[in-house]
Amino acid sequence: MTAELIKGAQVAKEIREELKQEIAELKEKHNVVPGLVTVLVGADPASQVYVGQKEKTSQELGIYSERYDLPENTTQEELMKLIDKLNKDPKINGILVQLPLPKHLNEEEVLYAIDPEKDVDGFHPVNVGKLMIGEPHYLPCTPAGIQQLLIRSGTQIEGAEVVVVGRSNIVGKPIANILLQKAPGANATVTVVHTRTKDMAFHTKRADILIVAAGVANYIKADMVKEGAVVIDVGVNEIGKTADGKRILAGDVEFESVKEKASKITPVPGGVGPMTITMLMMNTVRAAKLAAGIA
Ligand code: NAP
């Protein structure tokens, strides 16, 4: 069997079309324009690319966007003042501080200062806690994108054995919590494994849905996967450069062998990656609707 590809780029495009329509209607019927601000400190080239993509996508969808490019030597006090100003700005529904921040800044203090109502990244402890107790407010973007890929590819989630490889706060733990919810598109039986897990293959081979976010290139081989499993590869690992200097990427799953065993699989690139920004846009639209009292 060769697995069906779950094409994240295509799913992301579909969701963006839906959002574009929703944003146009919000403006027409309610005179509401969702607003997203991105804050970048320093000149890290990868962060500049990410912020640029977020700004471009916002504009394409009709989201009002603002961008702050702050110098590397910005102080904690200056950044906290900016967050405070943005928290109070009614044009802004979502605040995104691009991580990582330069070493001299206290990342936690900055993220925790964002108004939870404007925390469209879903990293504020209030929003993490709400997800944990089954009252999700804003879902973190990459895990929310994974759930959408599962739903929109027609994967049976309810009752499925889900195994998540990795327990980070941005992918592993939140996707486990999302799929554990007593809610449609969830209701799974979830196991989370990590570096201290005794027998990795024992768990991964039980998975109807295997979600891998370890950050180790080609870690999951075919003999660790159950026949017919749905495999979501979150990993993005640079394994070399082409002659013209472009990055060669590999996922955490050995794609060529695992695709012969799985029923569905996400490619890298073009799988989970394109969903993240799209879910940020979805959260921003939700934030604008909540701020305007639209259900
Ligand atoms: P992370 O913070 O480094 O966490 C990795 C997790 O995997 C840790 O919990 C670690 O276990 C576990 N792990 C590492 N090696 C392992 C091994 N050999 N066996 C079992 N578990 C292992 O990484 P992350 O931020 O979650 O990111 C994971 C991957 O996803 C990276 O490749 C990253 O680039 C990618 N990613 C992609 C997107 C996207 O596409 N939009 C977004 C976020 C991340 P311990 O806790 O025991 O150390």
Short mmCIF file of C-alpha atoms in Angstrom, two decimals, residues 15-278:
data_model
loop_
_atom_site.label_atom_id
_atom_site.label_comp_id
_atom_site.label_asym_id
_atom_site.label_seq_id
_atom_site.Cartn_x
_atom_site.Cartn_y
_atom_site.Cartn_z
CA ILE A 15 -9.01 27.40 4.98
CA ARG A 16 -7.57 30.76 3.81
CA GLU A 17 -10.31 31.00 1.18
CA GLU A 18 -12.92 30.38 3.89
CA LEU A 19 -11.29 33.00 6.12
CA LYS A 20 -11.14 35.55 3.32
CA GLN A 21 -14.88 35.16 2.85
CA GLU A 22 -15.53 35.43 6.59
CA ILE A 23 -13.35 38.55 6.89
CA ALA A 24 -15.18 40.22 3.98
CA GLU A 25 -18.52 39.45 5.63
CA LEU A 26 -17.33 40.78 8.98
CA LYS A 27 -16.46 44.05 7.34
CA GLU A 28 -19.65 44.28 5.31
CA LYS A 29 -22.14 43.27 8.01
CA HIS A 30 -20.44 44.48 11.18
CA ASN A 31 -17.80 46.97 10.06
CA VAL A 32 -15.22 44.83 11.87
CA VAL A 33 -11.66 44.45 10.50
CA PRO A 34 -9.48 41.94 12.40
CA GLY A 35 -6.09 43.41 13.31
CA LEU A 36 -2.82 41.56 13.88
CA VAL A 37 0.46 43.06 15.03
CA THR A 38 3.83 41.33 14.74
CA VAL A 39 6.75 42.36 16.92
CA LEU A 40 10.27 41.40 15.91
CA VAL A 41 13.29 42.25 18.03
CA GLY A 42 16.69 42.03 16.32
CA ALA A 43 17.61 40.95 12.82
CA ASP A 44 17.55 37.15 12.90
CA PRO A 45 17.12 36.22 9.19
CA ALA A 46 14.77 33.23 9.81
CA SER A 47 12.56 35.34 12.12
CA GLN A 48 12.44 38.10 9.49
CA VAL A 49 11.18 35.57 6.93
CA TYR A 50 8.50 34.24 9.34
CA VAL A 51 7.30 37.73 10.25
CA GLY A 52 7.24 38.71 6.58
CA GLN A 53 5.09 35.65 5.75
CA LYS A 54 2.65 36.48 8.54
CA GLU A 55 2.35 40.08 7.39
CA LYS A 56 1.85 39.05 3.75
CA THR A 57 -0.80 36.45 4.60
CA SER A 58 -2.67 38.96 6.80
CA GLN A 59 -2.78 41.44 3.95
CA GLU A 60 -3.91 38.83 1.42
CA LEU A 61 -6.84 37.87 3.63
CA GLY A 62 -7.92 41.44 4.44
CA ILE A 63 -6.60 41.48 8.00
CA TYR A 64 -5.29 44.87 9.16
CA SER A 65 -1.61 44.38 9.96
CA GLU A 66 1.00 46.34 11.83
CA ARG A 67 4.64 45.41 12.17
CA TYR A 68 7.24 46.56 14.69
CA ASP A 69 10.88 45.90 13.84
CA LEU A 70 12.78 46.77 17.00
CA PRO A 71 16.56 46.99 17.31
CA GLU A 72 18.56 44.17 18.91
CA ASN A 73 19.39 46.38 21.93
CA THR A 74 15.72 47.03 22.84
CA THR A 75 15.31 46.92 26.63
CA GLN A 76 12.82 44.82 28.56
CA GLU A 77 11.13 48.01 29.73
CA GLU A 78 10.69 49.32 26.17
CA LEU A 79 9.24 46.03 25.00
CA MET A 80 6.87 45.79 27.97
CA LYS A 81 5.67 49.35 27.28
CA LEU A 82 4.94 48.43 23.67
CA ILE A 83 2.97 45.33 24.73
CA ASP A 84 0.97 47.47 27.14
CA LYS A 85 0.18 49.97 24.37
CA LEU A 86 -0.87 47.18 21.98
CA ASN A 87 -3.02 45.53 24.66
CA LYS A 88 -5.00 48.78 24.85
CA ASP A 89 -5.21 49.42 21.09
CA PRO A 90 -8.74 48.58 19.83
CA LYS A 91 -7.53 48.16 16.22
CA ILE A 92 -5.38 45.24 17.34
CA ASN A 93 -6.99 41.87 18.08
CA GLY A 94 -3.90 39.69 17.99
CA ILE A 95 -0.36 40.29 19.23
CA LEU A 96 2.44 38.09 17.99
CA VAL A 97 5.91 38.44 19.45
CA GLN A 98 8.31 36.53 17.22
CA LEU A 99 10.46 34.06 19.16
CA PRO A 100 13.22 33.60 20.04
CA LEU A 101 13.88 37.00 21.62
CA PRO A 102 17.49 38.16 22.06
CA LYS A 103 19.13 36.57 25.12
CA HIS A 104 19.05 39.70 27.32
CA LEU A 105 15.23 39.81 27.22
CA ASN A 106 12.93 37.81 29.50
CA GLU A 107 10.73 35.93 27.05
CA GLU A 108 8.32 34.60 29.67
CA GLU A 109 7.65 38.03 31.13
CA VAL A 110 6.90 39.42 27.66
CA LEU A 111 4.58 36.57 26.62
CA TYR A 112 2.73 36.64 29.94
CA ALA A 113 2.15 40.39 29.59
CA ILE A 114 0.09 39.90 26.42
CA ASP A 115 -3.63 40.22 27.13
CA PRO A 116 -4.93 36.59 26.97
CA GLU A 117 -7.75 37.89 24.73
CA LYS A 118 -5.09 38.97 22.20
CA ASP A 119 -2.88 35.89 22.65
CA VAL A 120 -3.49 34.47 19.16
CA ASP A 121 -0.43 32.21 19.53
CA GLY A 122 -2.22 30.44 22.39
CA PHE A 123 0.91 30.38 24.60
CA HIS A 124 -0.36 32.45 27.53
CA PRO A 125 -0.79 30.30 30.67
CA VAL A 126 -4.44 31.35 30.89
CA ASN A 127 -5.10 29.93 27.44
CA VAL A 128 -2.96 26.84 28.09
CA GLY A 129 -4.99 26.28 31.27
CA LYS A 130 -8.30 26.79 29.49
CA LEU A 131 -7.39 24.11 26.96
CA MET A 132 -6.37 21.79 29.79
CA ILE A 133 -9.75 22.11 31.54
CA GLY A 134 -11.72 21.61 28.35
CA GLU A 135 -12.66 25.25 27.67
CA PRO A 136 -10.31 26.02 24.77
CA HIS A 137 -10.09 29.71 23.86
CA TYR A 138 -7.21 30.07 21.38
CA LEU A 139 -5.51 26.86 20.33
CA PRO A 140 -1.76 27.07 19.67
CA CYS A 141 -1.27 27.28 15.91
CA THR A 142 0.79 24.23 14.93
CA PRO A 143 -1.27 21.75 17.01
CA ALA A 144 -4.51 23.37 15.81
CA GLY A 145 -3.25 22.89 12.25
CA ILE A 146 -2.55 19.21 12.92
CA GLN A 147 -6.11 18.71 14.19
CA GLN A 148 -7.48 20.40 11.05
CA LEU A 149 -5.36 18.14 8.83
CA LEU A 150 -6.77 15.08 10.59
CA ILE A 151 -10.36 16.32 10.40
CA ARG A 152 -10.20 17.50 6.80
CA SER A 153 -8.49 14.32 5.60
CA GLY A 154 -11.43 12.35 6.97
CA THR A 155 -9.35 10.59 9.63
CA GLN A 156 -11.32 8.85 12.37
CA ILE A 157 -10.13 10.62 15.53
CA GLU A 158 -12.78 9.61 18.03
CA GLY A 159 -11.71 6.43 19.81
CA ALA A 160 -8.42 6.29 17.91
CA GLU A 161 -5.17 5.34 19.62
CA VAL A 162 -3.04 8.46 19.19
CA VAL A 163 0.65 8.39 20.02
CA VAL A 164 2.49 11.71 20.18
CA VAL A 165 6.30 11.62 20.02
CA GLY A 166 7.59 14.70 21.87
CA ARG A 167 6.30 16.68 24.84
CA SER A 168 7.21 20.28 24.06
CA ASN A 169 4.93 23.12 25.14
CA ILE A 170 4.43 24.27 21.55
CA VAL A 171 3.62 20.94 19.84
CA GLY A 172 3.62 17.70 21.85
CA LYS A 173 1.68 18.67 24.98
CA PRO A 174 -0.92 20.88 23.29
CA ILE A 175 -1.74 18.41 20.48
CA ALA A 176 -2.15 15.69 23.12
CA ASN A 177 -4.54 17.96 25.05
CA ILE A 178 -6.47 18.96 21.94
CA LEU A 179 -7.11 15.38 20.81
CA LEU A 180 -8.03 14.37 24.36
CA GLN A 181 -10.87 16.92 24.52
CA LYS A 182 -14.39 15.61 25.02
CA ALA A 183 -15.43 17.25 21.78
CA PRO A 184 -15.94 16.64 18.07
CA GLY A 185 -12.65 16.21 16.20
CA ALA A 186 -11.11 14.78 19.37
CA ASN A 187 -12.16 12.09 21.92
CA ALA A 188 -9.01 10.08 21.20
CA THR A 189 -7.01 7.87 23.54
CA VAL A 190 -3.70 9.67 23.75
CA THR A 191 -0.21 8.50 24.77
CA VAL A 192 2.76 10.89 24.86
CA VAL A 193 6.30 9.50 24.53
CA HIS A 194 9.69 11.20 24.94
CA THR A 195 13.39 10.54 25.53
CA ARG A 196 12.77 8.70 28.82
CA THR A 197 10.19 6.34 27.33
CA LYS A 198 11.36 2.73 27.85
CA ASP A 199 10.19 1.05 24.65
CA MET A 200 9.48 3.60 21.92
CA ALA A 201 8.49 1.15 19.17
CA PHE A 202 6.05 -0.65 21.49
CA HIS A 203 4.04 2.58 21.68
CA THR A 204 4.46 3.90 18.14
CA LYS A 205 3.36 0.52 16.70
CA ARG A 206 0.08 0.75 18.62
CA ALA A 207 -0.84 4.07 17.06
CA ASP A 208 -3.78 4.48 14.68
CA ILE A 209 -2.60 8.10 14.47
CA LEU A 210 1.10 8.74 15.00
CA ILE A 211 2.16 12.37 15.48
CA VAL A 212 5.90 12.94 15.51
CA ALA A 213 7.45 16.14 16.87
CA ALA A 214 10.90 15.12 18.11
CA GLY A 215 13.19 17.22 15.94
CA VAL A 216 15.28 14.19 14.90
CA ALA A 217 15.62 13.64 11.15
CA ASN A 218 14.17 10.33 9.85
CA TYR A 219 13.73 9.00 13.39
CA ILE A 220 10.56 6.97 12.79
CA LYS A 221 11.19 3.98 10.51
CA ALA A 222 8.65 1.67 8.88
CA ASP A 223 9.15 -1.06 11.49
CA MET A 224 7.96 1.39 14.19
CA VAL A 225 4.64 2.05 12.44
CA LYS A 226 1.42 0.02 12.38
CA GLU A 227 0.10 -1.05 8.97
CA GLY A 228 -2.54 1.49 7.88
CA ALA A 229 -1.65 4.17 10.46
CA VAL A 230 -2.14 7.88 9.78
CA VAL A 231 1.25 9.55 10.22
CA ILE A 232 1.67 13.27 10.89
CA ASP A 233 5.26 14.43 10.62
CA VAL A 234 5.82 17.75 12.38
CA GLY A 235 9.63 17.67 12.23
CA VAL A 236 11.58 20.18 10.17
CA ASN A 237 15.27 19.27 10.11
CA GLU A 238 17.95 20.75 7.91
CA ILE A 239 20.04 17.84 6.64
CA GLY A 240 22.23 19.73 4.20
CA LYS A 241 22.36 22.40 1.51
CA THR A 242 21.99 22.19 -2.26
CA ALA A 243 24.83 23.37 -4.51
CA ASP A 244 23.08 26.76 -4.77
CA GLY A 245 22.80 27.07 -0.99
CA LYS A 246 19.13 26.11 -0.48
CA ARG A 247 18.26 24.15 2.68
CA ILE A 248 17.51 20.46 2.27
CA LEU A 249 14.80 19.51 4.76
CA ALA A 250 13.78 16.18 6.23
CA GLY A 251 10.98 15.35 8.62
CA ASP A 252 11.16 13.17 11.72
CA VAL A 253 9.67 10.28 9.73
CA GLU A 254 11.57 8.24 7.15
CA PHE A 255 9.10 9.16 4.44
CA GLU A 256 10.07 6.73 1.67
CA SER A 257 9.71 3.58 3.79
CA VAL A 258 6.85 4.72 6.05
CA LYS A 259 4.65 5.79 3.13
CA GLU A 260 4.54 2.13 2.07
CA LYS A 261 3.04 1.14 5.40
CA ALA A 262 0.84 4.08 6.43
CA SER A 263 -2.63 4.77 5.03
CA LYS A 264 -2.07 8.56 5.08
CA ILE A 265 1.03 10.65 5.64
CA THR A 266 2.07 14.32 5.64
CA PRO A 267 5.11 15.26 3.53
CA VAL A 268 7.94 17.56 4.68
CA PRO A 269 7.87 20.25 3.44
CA GLY A 270 4.24 20.92 2.46
CA GLY A 271 2.51 19.05 5.30
CA VAL A 272 2.10 20.58 8.75
CA GLY A 273 4.26 23.64 7.98
CA PRO A 274 1.79 25.63 5.83
CA MET A 275 -0.97 25.17 8.42
CA THR A 276 0.68 27.15 11.22
CA ILE A 277 0.29 30.67 9.79
CA THR A 278 -3.20 29.83 8.57
#
